[in-house]
Amino acid sequence: MNLNTRITFLFAILSAIIISLLSGFVWYFANEFAFEDFYKRLEARVNIASQIKASAGTNTFEYREVRQKYLERLPQEEEQVFVADKAGKMAFEKKVRLPASFYKNIESGMMARYRNENVFYAGKYFKNGLNGYIVIISAKDPYGYRELKDLQKILFAGFFLSVALSYFVGRKFSDFTFKPIRELIKKAKGISAENLHQRLPPIKGNDEIAEISQTFNDMLDRLETAFETQNNFISNASHELRTPLTIISGEAELTIARDGHRDPGLQKSLATIQAESERLENILTSLLSLAQSGFDGEKQRWEEIRLDELIWDVKASIDLINPENKIQVDFSKLPENPESINLNGNLNLIKLAVTNIVNNACKYSDNRVVEVGLSVTRTNIVISVKDQGIGIPEDELQHVFEPFFRASNTTDYNGYGVGLPLSLNIIRLHKGSIAIKTVEESGTEMSILLPRSR
C-alpha cells in the first residue's frame, strides 16, 4: 500500500471516528430530551388524578371537567390508582410490574419515570387522610418514538455516506497533494547511467517538495562528477600507460630479432618481457572497457537491434579468433513475430557482452559443443549459452561478477577476470540481468535476460 492510499484511509478513519462521536452525542441528547415534553404531560395527568382522588367532595367534578376540557386523551392512556399504605405506614403491593427503581423514587416522594420501548410511565405518591395512594399513568408516544427511530436511521445513513464522502474527498486531496511528488518520481525513474546529465525540473517555492527536488539534483551533480572523474582517470591512465608499453614491447621484439640468436638466455628474457607487456596492455584495454560500460554519459548511441542477427555476428567474430569452436545456434524457440526479438540498446556494447560470455563458454569447455539459444517470454528476451565445460565451484559462484576474480579451477586457462563483470555492467546498462546454472565438472548455462522493446 503506497503512501497516497495510506493517507486516504487514515483520513477516512479519522473522519469516521469524528462522525461517530458526533452522531453518538446527537443520539444521546435526543434520547434524553426527546420525551421530556411527553413525560411532563404524563406528570400533569398524575397530579390531576391525585387531586381528583384527594377531593372527594365538590371539587372532584371540577377537576374532571378541567381534565377533559384541557387535556386530550393520550394514545392507549391508562390510569391506575391503588392504596399504598394504611395507618401512615408505607407498605404497598406492587400491582404494576415496573422496575424497583421506579417504586423507590415513589417511596422517596419524587415523581417517578420509566419507559419501555414506546410505553411511558409516570407515578407519584400522595396522602389523603390516613391513607396514602399511588397514581400511575401510562401512555404511548408514537410520534416522538417514531421521530427517534427516524433520527437513528438518518444518523446511520449519514455516517456511511459521510465516511464514503470523506474517503472520496481524502483521495482527491491526497492525489492533489502528492501530484508533484509523483512527477518527481516519474522523472527520477527516467534517469539512469546513460542519461545521468538529466535533472529533475525545478520547483518554485520553499516547501519540502522543492527541497527534495533540489537535493536530488545536487546528488545527481555529485554522481555525474564522480563518474566522469573515474572514467576520465581510467581512460587517461590507460592511454598514458599504453604508450610506454607499446615502446617496451616493440623494443623487446626488435632486440630479439637483432641480437636474440647470439644469447639464448637474453632471447628468453626478452620474450618474457614482450609477453608480459602484451598481457598488461590487454588488462588496460579491459579496464578501459569496464569503466566505459558503467558510464558513458551522452556518448552512447541507442538503436533497434535484431538479436538473432547479433548472435550470428557474435559467432562470426569468434570463428575468426577461435576457428576450432563448436558453437551451435538454436532458434527453434523463436516466436512468429520477428519484432518481439528486437532490443533497444547499444549494438557494440551488447555484442561485446554476448561475445565475452560465448567466448568464455568455448574456452572453459575446451572447444566442446556450446549451445546458443534465443527465446522470448512475456517480458524478456532470453539469450541462453550452455557449455559442457569445467563449471564453477558452488562456494565461488557469488564472486564471479567481481572484477579480477577468477575461480580456483581456471588456473590452466588464460584470462584476467574482467570479462563477466564487463558483460554484467553492459546488461545492467540495458536494464537486464544474468542468471547462472552450473555444476562443477559438468558445465554451465548462462541466461541473459533483456527487456523487450515496446
Protein backbone atom coordinates (compact mmCIF):
# COMPACT_ATOMS: atom_id res chain seq x y z
CA MET A 1 0.00 0.00 0.00
CA ASN A 2 1.53 3.28 -1.11
CA LEU A 3 1.64 6.46 0.95
CA ASN A 4 -1.18 8.05 -1.04
CA THR A 5 -3.59 5.21 -0.21
CA ARG A 6 -2.48 5.05 3.43
CA ILE A 7 -3.17 8.75 3.93
CA THR A 8 -6.58 8.38 2.26
CA PHE A 9 -7.52 5.52 4.58
CA LEU A 10 -6.21 7.40 7.60
CA PHE A 11 -8.25 10.46 6.63
CA ALA A 12 -11.37 8.29 6.21
CA ILE A 13 -10.81 6.54 9.56
CA LEU A 14 -10.33 9.81 11.42
CA SER A 15 -13.45 11.23 9.76
CA ALA A 16 -15.40 8.09 10.71
CA ILE A 17 -14.32 8.43 14.35
CA ILE A 18 -15.29 12.12 14.48
CA ILE A 19 -18.63 11.48 12.75
CA SER A 20 -19.42 8.51 15.01
CA LEU A 21 -18.68 10.59 18.13
CA LEU A 22 -20.85 13.43 16.85
CA SER A 23 -23.67 11.00 15.97
CA GLY A 24 -23.36 9.42 19.40
CA PHE A 25 -23.70 12.80 21.12
CA VAL A 26 -26.72 13.69 18.97
CA TRP A 27 -28.37 10.33 19.70
CA TYR A 28 -27.66 10.53 23.43
CA PHE A 29 -29.11 14.00 23.91
CA ALA A 30 -32.03 13.30 21.58
CA ASN A 31 -32.79 10.12 23.52
CA GLU A 32 -32.55 12.01 26.81
CA PHE A 33 -34.62 15.06 25.95
CA ALA A 34 -36.91 13.97 23.10
CA PHE A 35 -39.56 12.66 25.53
CA GLU A 36 -39.25 15.37 28.16
CA ASP A 37 -42.42 17.10 26.97
CA PHE A 38 -44.34 13.82 26.90
CA TYR A 39 -43.23 12.98 30.45
CA LYS A 40 -44.44 16.41 31.64
CA ARG A 41 -47.82 15.74 30.06
CA LEU A 42 -48.00 12.43 31.91
CA GLU A 43 -46.97 14.12 35.17
CA ALA A 44 -49.70 16.73 34.75
CA ARG A 45 -52.21 13.92 34.45
CA VAL A 46 -50.76 12.25 37.55
CA ASN A 47 -51.18 15.47 39.53
CA ILE A 48 -54.73 15.98 38.33
CA ALA A 49 -55.60 12.35 39.10
CA SER A 50 -54.21 12.72 42.60
CA GLN A 51 -56.27 15.91 43.11
CA ILE A 52 -59.39 14.15 41.91
CA LYS A 53 -58.74 11.32 44.35
CA ALA A 54 -57.96 13.67 47.21
CA SER A 55 -61.01 15.90 46.58
CA ALA A 56 -63.84 13.53 47.16
CA GLY A 57 -66.22 16.49 47.65
CA THR A 58 -67.49 19.25 45.37
CA ASN A 59 -64.13 19.87 43.67
CA THR A 60 -63.97 16.39 42.14
CA PHE A 61 -66.36 17.25 39.34
CA GLU A 62 -64.48 20.46 38.56
CA TYR A 63 -61.15 18.66 38.32
CA ARG A 64 -62.61 16.06 35.99
CA GLU A 65 -64.16 18.77 33.82
CA VAL A 66 -60.85 20.63 33.59
CA ARG A 67 -59.03 17.43 32.68
CA GLN A 68 -61.47 16.52 29.92
CA LYS A 69 -61.59 20.06 28.57
CA TYR A 70 -57.91 20.96 28.50
CA LEU A 71 -56.08 17.60 28.42
CA GLU A 72 -56.70 15.36 25.43
CA ARG A 73 -56.57 11.65 25.94
CA LEU A 74 -53.18 10.21 25.02
CA PRO A 75 -52.83 7.08 22.87
CA GLN A 76 -53.60 3.97 24.98
CA GLU A 77 -53.64 6.08 28.11
CA GLU A 78 -54.27 4.13 31.35
CA GLU A 79 -54.72 5.44 34.84
CA GLN A 80 -54.15 3.25 37.91
CA VAL A 81 -54.68 4.35 41.50
CA PHE A 82 -54.18 1.99 44.44
CA VAL A 83 -53.74 2.21 48.18
CA ALA A 84 -50.14 2.47 49.18
CA ASP A 85 -50.32 2.24 52.98
CA LYS A 86 -52.56 2.11 55.92
CA ALA A 87 -52.29 3.95 59.25
CA GLY A 88 -49.48 6.08 57.85
CA LYS A 89 -47.17 3.20 57.02
CA MET A 90 -45.51 2.99 53.60
CA ALA A 91 -46.17 -0.61 52.69
CA PHE A 92 -47.82 -1.41 49.38
CA GLU A 93 -48.20 -4.20 46.92
CA LYS A 94 -46.56 -3.57 43.51
CA LYS A 95 -49.57 -4.20 41.32
CA VAL A 96 -47.91 -2.88 38.13
CA ARG A 97 -44.73 -4.64 37.04
CA LEU A 98 -42.18 -1.88 36.88
CA PRO A 99 -38.51 -1.69 37.90
CA ALA A 100 -37.67 -1.40 41.58
CA SER A 101 -36.03 1.98 40.93
CA PHE A 102 -39.42 3.34 39.81
CA TYR A 103 -41.07 2.45 43.15
CA LYS A 104 -38.01 3.57 45.06
CA ASN A 105 -38.41 7.07 43.62
CA ILE A 106 -42.08 6.99 44.60
CA GLU A 107 -41.21 5.96 48.15
CA SER A 108 -38.81 8.92 48.38
CA GLY A 109 -41.66 11.28 47.43
CA MET A 110 -40.39 12.03 43.92
CA MET A 111 -42.19 11.87 40.60
CA ALA A 112 -41.11 8.56 39.06
CA ARG A 113 -40.49 8.00 35.32
CA TYR A 114 -39.97 4.88 33.24
CA ARG A 115 -40.03 3.97 29.55
CA ASN A 116 -40.33 0.52 28.00
CA GLU A 117 -39.86 0.86 24.24
CA ASN A 118 -42.78 3.12 23.30
CA VAL A 119 -44.76 2.82 26.58
CA PHE A 120 -44.17 5.63 29.08
CA TYR A 121 -44.98 5.57 32.81
CA ALA A 122 -45.23 8.37 35.38
CA GLY A 123 -46.14 7.80 39.01
CA LYS A 124 -46.40 9.64 42.34
CA TYR A 125 -47.38 9.04 45.96
CA PHE A 126 -49.87 11.32 47.69
CA LYS A 127 -51.55 11.39 51.08
CA ASN A 128 -55.29 11.57 51.69
CA GLY A 129 -56.16 11.48 55.32
CA LEU A 130 -54.83 8.38 56.96
CA ASN A 131 -54.33 6.58 53.68
CA GLY A 132 -51.70 7.00 51.05
CA TYR A 133 -52.21 6.39 47.37
CA ILE A 134 -50.07 5.84 44.29
CA VAL A 135 -51.18 7.16 40.92
CA ILE A 136 -49.54 5.63 37.83
CA ILE A 137 -50.35 7.00 34.37
CA SER A 138 -49.13 5.12 31.27
CA ALA A 139 -49.47 6.01 27.58
CA LYS A 140 -47.77 5.66 24.24
CA ASP A 141 -45.98 8.40 22.33
CA PRO A 142 -45.99 7.11 18.75
CA TYR A 143 -44.83 10.40 17.25
CA GLY A 144 -41.81 11.02 19.44
CA TYR A 145 -40.74 7.38 19.31
CA ARG A 146 -41.09 7.31 15.53
CA GLU A 147 -39.10 10.52 15.26
CA LEU A 148 -36.35 8.96 17.38
CA LYS A 149 -36.30 5.88 15.15
CA ASP A 150 -36.16 8.08 12.08
CA LEU A 151 -33.31 10.03 13.63
CA GLN A 152 -31.48 6.75 14.26
CA LYS A 153 -31.85 5.76 10.59
CA ILE A 154 -30.73 9.20 9.46
CA LEU A 155 -27.66 9.03 11.70
CA PHE A 156 -26.70 5.59 10.37
CA ALA A 157 -27.21 6.62 6.75
CA GLY A 158 -25.40 9.90 7.35
CA PHE A 159 -22.49 8.05 8.96
CA PHE A 160 -21.89 5.74 5.99
CA LEU A 161 -22.45 8.49 3.43
CA SER A 162 -20.10 10.80 5.33
CA VAL A 163 -17.40 8.13 5.53
CA ALA A 164 -17.73 7.42 1.80
CA LEU A 165 -17.59 11.15 1.06
CA SER A 166 -14.58 11.52 3.38
CA TYR A 167 -12.77 8.74 1.52
CA PHE A 168 -13.55 10.33 -1.85
CA VAL A 169 -12.50 13.81 -0.69
CA GLY A 170 -9.42 12.36 1.03
CA ARG A 171 -8.46 10.56 -2.18
CA LYS A 172 -8.76 13.72 -4.23
CA PHE A 173 -6.90 15.70 -1.59
CA SER A 174 -4.04 13.19 -1.36
CA ASP A 175 -3.84 12.94 -5.17
CA PHE A 176 -3.56 16.71 -5.39
CA THR A 177 -1.03 16.84 -2.54
CA PHE A 178 1.21 14.08 -3.93
CA LYS A 179 0.99 15.09 -7.59
CA PRO A 180 4.34 16.98 -7.51
CA ILE A 181 5.97 14.00 -5.78
CA ARG A 182 4.63 11.60 -8.43
CA GLU A 183 6.04 13.87 -11.13
CA LEU A 184 9.42 13.82 -9.40
CA ILE A 185 9.33 10.01 -9.14
CA LYS A 186 8.45 9.71 -12.83
CA LYS A 187 11.32 11.97 -13.84
CA ALA A 188 13.73 10.25 -11.43
CA LYS A 189 12.89 6.81 -12.89
CA GLY A 190 13.89 8.09 -16.32
CA ILE A 191 17.40 8.98 -15.14
CA SER A 192 19.98 6.19 -15.43
CA ALA A 193 23.65 5.73 -16.24
CA GLU A 194 23.17 6.52 -19.93
CA ASN A 195 21.47 9.90 -19.28
CA LEU A 196 22.97 10.97 -15.99
CA HIS A 197 23.17 14.52 -17.31
CA GLN A 198 19.38 14.95 -16.98
CA ARG A 199 17.92 16.75 -13.95
CA LEU A 200 14.60 16.97 -12.20
CA PRO A 201 12.52 20.02 -13.13
CA PRO A 202 12.99 22.88 -10.64
CA ILE A 203 10.02 23.58 -8.36
CA LYS A 204 9.28 27.09 -7.22
CA GLY A 205 8.76 27.71 -3.55
CA ASN A 206 10.38 26.88 -0.24
CA ASP A 207 8.38 23.81 0.73
CA GLU A 208 9.66 20.28 1.31
CA ILE A 209 8.93 19.13 -2.28
CA ALA A 210 11.10 21.90 -3.74
CA GLU A 211 13.81 20.95 -1.25
CA ILE A 212 13.61 17.27 -2.29
CA SER A 213 13.95 18.23 -5.97
CA GLN A 214 16.97 20.45 -5.30
CA THR A 215 18.61 17.85 -3.05
CA PHE A 216 18.15 15.14 -5.69
CA ASN A 217 19.63 17.38 -8.40
CA ASP A 218 22.61 18.16 -6.16
CA MET A 219 23.14 14.44 -5.64
CA LEU A 220 22.99 13.85 -9.43
CA ASP A 221 25.62 16.57 -9.90
CA ARG A 222 27.92 14.81 -7.47
CA LEU A 223 27.29 11.41 -9.05
CA GLU A 224 27.91 12.66 -12.57
CA THR A 225 31.11 14.39 -11.46
CA ALA A 226 32.30 11.21 -9.70
CA PHE A 227 31.52 9.01 -12.71
CA GLU A 228 33.18 11.37 -15.14
CA THR A 229 36.23 11.75 -12.91
CA GLN A 230 36.58 7.97 -12.63
CA ASN A 231 36.02 7.45 -16.34
CA ASN A 232 38.46 10.18 -17.34
CA PHE A 233 41.08 8.92 -14.91
CA ILE A 234 40.95 5.34 -16.21
CA SER A 235 40.85 6.50 -19.83
CA ASN A 236 43.82 8.83 -19.39
CA ALA A 237 45.76 6.32 -17.31
CA SER A 238 45.14 3.58 -19.86
CA HIS A 239 46.23 5.84 -22.69
CA GLU A 240 49.34 7.10 -20.90
CA LEU A 241 50.40 3.59 -19.84
CA ARG A 242 49.69 2.03 -23.23
CA THR A 243 52.29 4.23 -24.99
CA PRO A 244 55.34 3.13 -22.96
CA LEU A 245 54.11 -0.47 -23.01
CA THR A 246 53.96 -0.36 -26.79
CA ILE A 247 57.50 1.02 -26.86
CA ILE A 248 58.73 -1.66 -24.44
CA SER A 249 57.11 -4.42 -26.46
CA GLY A 250 58.45 -3.02 -29.74
CA GLU A 251 62.00 -2.65 -28.38
CA ALA A 252 61.90 -6.20 -26.99
CA GLU A 253 60.74 -7.57 -30.34
CA LEU A 254 63.42 -5.58 -32.19
CA THR A 255 66.18 -6.77 -29.83
CA ILE A 256 65.07 -10.39 -30.21
CA ALA A 257 65.23 -10.10 -33.98
CA ARG A 258 68.62 -8.41 -33.92
CA ASP A 259 70.58 -9.94 -31.05
CA GLY A 260 68.48 -12.81 -29.72
CA HIS A 261 70.24 -15.55 -31.68
CA ARG A 262 73.57 -14.64 -30.04
CA ASP A 263 72.45 -15.25 -26.45
CA PRO A 264 69.62 -17.80 -25.77
CA GLY A 265 69.21 -16.50 -22.18
CA LEU A 266 68.75 -12.94 -23.42
CA GLN A 267 66.23 -14.12 -26.02
CA LYS A 268 64.20 -15.89 -23.31
CA SER A 269 64.17 -12.80 -21.06
CA LEU A 270 63.18 -10.51 -23.89
CA ALA A 271 60.37 -12.92 -24.88
CA THR A 272 59.09 -12.83 -21.31
CA ILE A 273 59.19 -9.02 -21.31
CA GLN A 274 57.29 -8.91 -24.59
CA ALA A 275 54.62 -11.39 -23.42
CA GLU A 276 54.05 -9.61 -20.10
CA SER A 277 53.87 -6.24 -21.88
CA GLU A 278 51.15 -7.57 -24.16
CA ARG A 279 49.36 -9.05 -21.14
CA LEU A 280 49.49 -5.73 -19.30
CA GLU A 281 48.18 -3.93 -22.40
CA ASN A 282 45.25 -6.37 -22.57
CA ILE A 283 44.48 -5.68 -18.91
CA LEU A 284 44.50 -1.92 -19.54
CA THR A 285 42.16 -2.37 -22.50
CA SER A 286 39.79 -4.44 -20.36
CA LEU A 287 39.90 -1.84 -17.59
CA LEU A 288 39.00 0.89 -20.05
CA SER A 289 36.06 -1.13 -21.41
CA LEU A 290 34.91 -1.94 -17.87
CA ALA A 291 34.93 1.72 -16.88
CA GLN A 292 33.14 2.89 -20.02
CA SER A 293 30.48 0.20 -19.75
CA GLY A 294 29.45 1.56 -16.34
CA PHE A 295 29.00 5.15 -17.52
CA ASP A 296 29.32 6.77 -20.88
CA GLY A 297 27.32 9.94 -20.35
CA GLU A 298 25.65 11.18 -23.51
CA LYS A 299 28.01 9.39 -25.91
CA GLN A 300 26.13 6.10 -26.20
CA ARG A 301 24.10 5.58 -29.37
CA TRP A 302 20.89 3.61 -28.88
CA GLU A 303 19.12 1.84 -31.70
CA GLU A 304 16.80 -1.05 -32.50
CA ILE A 305 18.79 -4.34 -32.52
CA ARG A 306 17.73 -7.68 -34.04
CA LEU A 307 19.16 -10.19 -31.56
CA ASP A 308 19.07 -13.15 -33.94
CA GLU A 309 21.30 -11.22 -36.36
CA LEU A 310 23.53 -10.16 -33.44
CA ILE A 311 24.07 -13.82 -32.42
CA TRP A 312 25.21 -14.71 -35.95
CA ASP A 313 27.61 -11.74 -35.84
CA VAL A 314 28.97 -12.97 -32.50
CA LYS A 315 29.53 -16.44 -33.92
CA ALA A 316 31.34 -14.97 -36.94
CA SER A 317 33.61 -12.92 -34.66
CA ILE A 318 34.51 -15.93 -32.52
CA ASP A 319 35.12 -18.04 -35.64
CA LEU A 320 37.85 -15.58 -36.61
CA ILE A 321 39.68 -15.72 -33.28
CA ASN A 322 38.91 -19.38 -32.46
CA PRO A 323 38.25 -21.41 -35.61
CA GLU A 324 38.10 -24.66 -33.60
CA ASN A 325 34.95 -23.67 -31.66
CA LYS A 326 31.80 -25.81 -31.84
CA ILE A 327 29.07 -23.22 -31.43
CA GLN A 328 25.56 -24.48 -32.23
CA VAL A 329 22.87 -21.82 -32.70
CA ASP A 330 19.34 -22.87 -31.79
CA PHE A 331 16.48 -20.65 -33.00
CA SER A 332 13.76 -23.29 -32.64
CA LYS A 333 12.00 -21.31 -29.87
CA LEU A 334 11.72 -18.06 -31.78
CA PRO A 335 8.22 -16.55 -31.95
CA GLU A 336 6.43 -15.90 -35.22
CA ASN A 337 6.54 -12.14 -34.76
CA PRO A 338 10.11 -11.02 -35.64
CA GLU A 339 9.67 -7.70 -33.84
CA SER A 340 9.42 -9.49 -30.49
CA ILE A 341 13.17 -10.19 -30.52
CA ASN A 342 14.10 -6.55 -31.07
CA LEU A 343 16.07 -4.75 -28.36
CA ASN A 344 16.54 -1.02 -27.89
CA GLY A 345 20.21 -0.68 -26.97
CA ASN A 346 23.79 -0.02 -27.97
CA LEU A 347 24.86 -2.51 -30.63
CA ASN A 348 28.60 -2.51 -29.91
CA LEU A 349 28.18 -2.93 -26.16
CA ILE A 350 25.60 -5.73 -26.43
CA LYS A 351 27.76 -7.52 -28.97
CA LEU A 352 30.78 -7.21 -26.65
CA ALA A 353 28.81 -8.65 -23.69
CA VAL A 354 27.43 -11.64 -25.59
CA THR A 355 30.81 -12.28 -27.25
CA ASN A 356 32.54 -12.39 -23.84
CA ILE A 357 30.07 -14.95 -22.46
CA VAL A 358 30.10 -17.18 -25.57
CA ASN A 359 33.89 -16.98 -25.86
CA ASN A 360 34.24 -17.98 -22.16
CA ALA A 361 31.95 -20.95 -22.78
CA CYS A 362 34.16 -22.10 -25.67
CA LYS A 363 37.37 -21.52 -23.72
CA TYR A 364 36.40 -23.24 -20.46
CA SER A 365 34.83 -26.21 -22.24
CA ASP A 366 37.99 -26.86 -24.34
CA ASN A 367 36.03 -26.23 -27.53
CA ARG A 368 33.36 -28.81 -26.83
CA VAL A 369 29.82 -28.11 -28.06
CA VAL A 370 28.38 -24.75 -26.90
CA GLU A 371 24.65 -24.23 -27.47
CA VAL A 372 23.45 -20.67 -28.01
CA GLY A 373 19.66 -20.25 -27.93
CA LEU A 374 17.22 -17.37 -28.28
CA SER A 375 13.70 -17.32 -26.84
CA VAL A 376 11.06 -14.83 -25.70
CA THR A 377 8.97 -14.65 -22.53
CA ARG A 378 6.14 -12.25 -21.74
CA THR A 379 8.52 -9.53 -20.56
CA ASN A 380 12.06 -10.59 -21.59
CA ILE A 381 14.20 -11.75 -24.45
CA VAL A 382 16.42 -14.61 -23.25
CA ILE A 383 19.82 -15.46 -24.76
CA SER A 384 21.00 -18.78 -23.30
CA VAL A 385 24.60 -20.03 -23.55
CA LYS A 386 25.13 -23.63 -22.41
CA ASP A 387 28.52 -25.35 -22.36
CA GLN A 388 29.98 -28.71 -21.27
CA GLY A 389 33.00 -27.26 -19.51
CA ILE A 390 34.58 -27.21 -16.08
CA GLY A 391 31.71 -25.41 -14.34
CA ILE A 392 32.04 -23.06 -11.37
CA PRO A 393 32.58 -24.19 -7.75
CA GLU A 394 29.39 -23.58 -5.77
CA ASP A 395 31.08 -21.60 -2.99
CA GLU A 396 32.72 -19.29 -5.56
CA LEU A 397 29.63 -18.61 -7.67
CA GLN A 398 28.76 -15.41 -5.79
CA HIS A 399 32.12 -13.86 -6.72
CA VAL A 400 32.20 -14.48 -10.49
CA PHE A 401 30.99 -10.95 -11.30
CA GLU A 402 33.63 -9.27 -9.17
CA PRO A 403 36.41 -7.60 -11.24
CA PHE A 404 39.64 -9.63 -11.48
CA PHE A 405 38.15 -12.63 -9.67
CA ARG A 406 38.98 -15.99 -11.21
CA ALA A 407 37.61 -19.32 -10.00
CA SER A 408 40.00 -21.78 -8.41
CA ASN A 409 39.58 -24.29 -11.26
CA THR A 410 40.65 -21.84 -14.03
CA THR A 411 44.39 -21.78 -13.38
CA ASP A 412 45.09 -23.67 -16.63
CA TYR A 413 43.27 -21.08 -18.74
CA ASN A 414 44.36 -17.58 -19.71
CA GLY A 415 42.20 -14.70 -18.50
CA TYR A 416 42.06 -11.54 -16.43
CA GLY A 417 38.74 -11.80 -14.56
CA VAL A 418 37.11 -8.80 -16.23
CA GLY A 419 35.01 -10.45 -18.97
CA LEU A 420 31.97 -11.35 -16.84
CA PRO A 421 31.95 -8.09 -14.80
CA LEU A 422 32.14 -6.18 -18.07
CA SER A 423 29.25 -8.18 -19.55
CA LEU A 424 27.13 -7.70 -16.43
CA ASN A 425 27.72 -3.93 -16.49
CA ILE A 426 26.59 -3.79 -20.11
CA ILE A 427 23.49 -5.92 -19.47
CA ARG A 428 22.54 -3.83 -16.44
CA LEU A 429 23.01 -0.71 -18.56
CA HIS A 430 20.24 -2.16 -20.75
CA LYS A 431 18.06 -2.88 -17.67
CA GLY A 432 18.67 -6.62 -17.92
CA SER A 433 20.23 -9.32 -15.76
CA ILE A 434 22.27 -12.54 -15.98
CA ALA A 435 21.26 -15.88 -14.43
CA ILE A 436 23.70 -18.77 -13.93
CA LYS A 437 23.14 -22.51 -13.55
CA THR A 438 26.31 -24.51 -13.07
CA VAL A 439 27.60 -27.88 -11.90
CA GLU A 440 31.32 -28.30 -11.38
CA GLU A 441 32.93 -30.57 -14.00
CA SER A 442 29.57 -30.81 -15.86
CA GLY A 443 29.05 -27.42 -17.43
CA THR A 444 27.47 -24.00 -17.07
CA GLU A 445 24.37 -22.37 -18.52
CA MET A 446 24.18 -18.58 -18.56
CA SER A 447 20.93 -16.82 -19.42
CA ILE A 448 20.99 -13.17 -20.49
CA LEU A 449 17.61 -11.57 -19.71
CA LEU A 450 16.90 -8.39 -21.66
CA PRO A 451 13.67 -6.36 -21.62
CA ARG A 452 11.56 -6.50 -24.75
CA SER A 453 11.22 -3.32 -26.80
CA ARG A 454 7.84 -1.60 -26.54
